[in-house]
Structure formats: C-alpha cells, structure tokens
Amino acid sequence: DSADADRLLDKAFLEQAMESLSEREKKMIKWRFYEGLSQIEIAEKLNLSQTSVSRSLGDAIWTLKKKLRKMEADDEDESKKGD
C-alpha cells in the first residue's frame, strides 16, 4: 500500500544520505539508533570519550538532516519538471 511505499522511499533516501557520512559516523548511527547502544557503550567500543561520541553523533545527524532536506528539495524540483 501507499504507506509501505513511503517507508521504502524514506529508507532509500536515508541509505543514500548515510553515504555522506564517514565509516565511523555510520557505525555510531547504526549502534545508537538501530542497535540501541548508549553513547557510553559506543565510546567504549571506539575508545573515545562519551563527549566525543555525543558531538560526533550530533554532527552526523545534522549532516543527515541537511542531506535529506537537499534530496527532498531536488525530488520536488524533479516532480515539478514533470508537470
């Protein structure tokens, strides 16, 4: 149905946006939001401080939001061209 199609599209956009992150940032996002690890657990895995993990996650999330907004705008521009 339409909701399933929207979820697949959202997932595709997110996967494409994730490509703009470093490998370390990708790992952090995966561990934090898909596996539910705490910032302290991530810090221990990467031998970093929790503060460093917090900053890196914040930066990665900001990058993802920026990339997703750009992709959404580009998609809307393409849709308007087809009208």
XYZ file of C-alpha atoms in Angstrom:
83
model
C 0.000 0.000 0.000
C 0.923 3.684 -0.053
C 2.354 3.696 3.496
C 4.667 0.789 2.645
C 5.836 2.576 -0.497
C 6.510 5.738 1.511
C 8.526 3.783 4.084
C 10.611 2.155 1.346
C 11.219 5.528 -0.265
C 12.189 7.042 3.105
C 14.565 4.132 3.728
C 16.145 4.581 0.294
C 16.618 8.308 0.920
C 18.153 7.604 4.322
C 20.520 4.966 2.935
C 21.622 7.388 0.227
C 22.109 10.174 2.790
C 24.144 7.830 5.005
C 26.697 7.590 2.188
C 27.732 11.161 3.025
C 28.949 10.047 6.480
C 32.333 8.672 7.439
C 32.598 4.974 8.272
C 32.916 5.829 11.968
C 29.812 8.018 11.863
C 27.872 5.262 10.081
C 28.870 2.801 12.808
C 27.825 5.239 15.519
C 24.425 5.859 13.910
C 23.865 2.117 13.440
C 24.846 1.266 17.007
C 22.886 4.124 18.559
C 19.648 4.061 16.593
C 19.412 0.530 15.204
C 21.034 -1.491 17.975
C 20.125 0.773 20.899
C 23.619 1.182 22.344
C 24.178 4.077 24.711
C 26.718 6.784 23.978
C 28.916 5.332 26.728
C 28.786 1.865 25.137
C 29.713 3.352 21.759
C 32.539 5.311 23.358
C 33.916 2.112 24.890
C 33.759 0.284 21.542
C 35.660 3.095 19.811
C 37.955 4.003 22.703
C 36.585 7.556 22.770
C 35.055 9.768 25.422
C 31.272 9.925 25.718
C 31.514 13.651 24.942
C 33.307 12.907 21.687
C 30.648 10.367 20.726
C 27.900 12.865 21.571
C 29.496 15.537 19.376
C 30.110 13.103 16.525
C 26.528 11.816 16.636
C 25.232 15.390 16.674
C 27.373 16.265 13.671
C 26.304 13.114 11.825
C 22.617 13.776 12.493
C 22.999 17.383 11.315
C 24.712 16.125 8.137
C 21.930 13.591 7.526
C 19.202 16.196 8.028
C 20.938 18.615 5.675
C 21.432 15.917 3.026
C 17.832 14.675 3.346
C 16.459 18.224 3.013
C 18.524 18.721 -0.148
C 17.404 15.385 -1.569
C 13.763 16.213 -0.803
C 14.098 19.621 -2.490
C 15.769 18.033 -5.522
C 12.987 15.434 -5.692
C 10.325 18.168 -5.561
C 12.122 20.076 -8.340
C 12.115 16.930 -10.483
C 8.394 16.427 -9.803
C 7.617 19.996 -10.889
C 9.539 19.485 -14.140
C 7.295 16.555 -14.950
C 4.118 18.639 -14.566
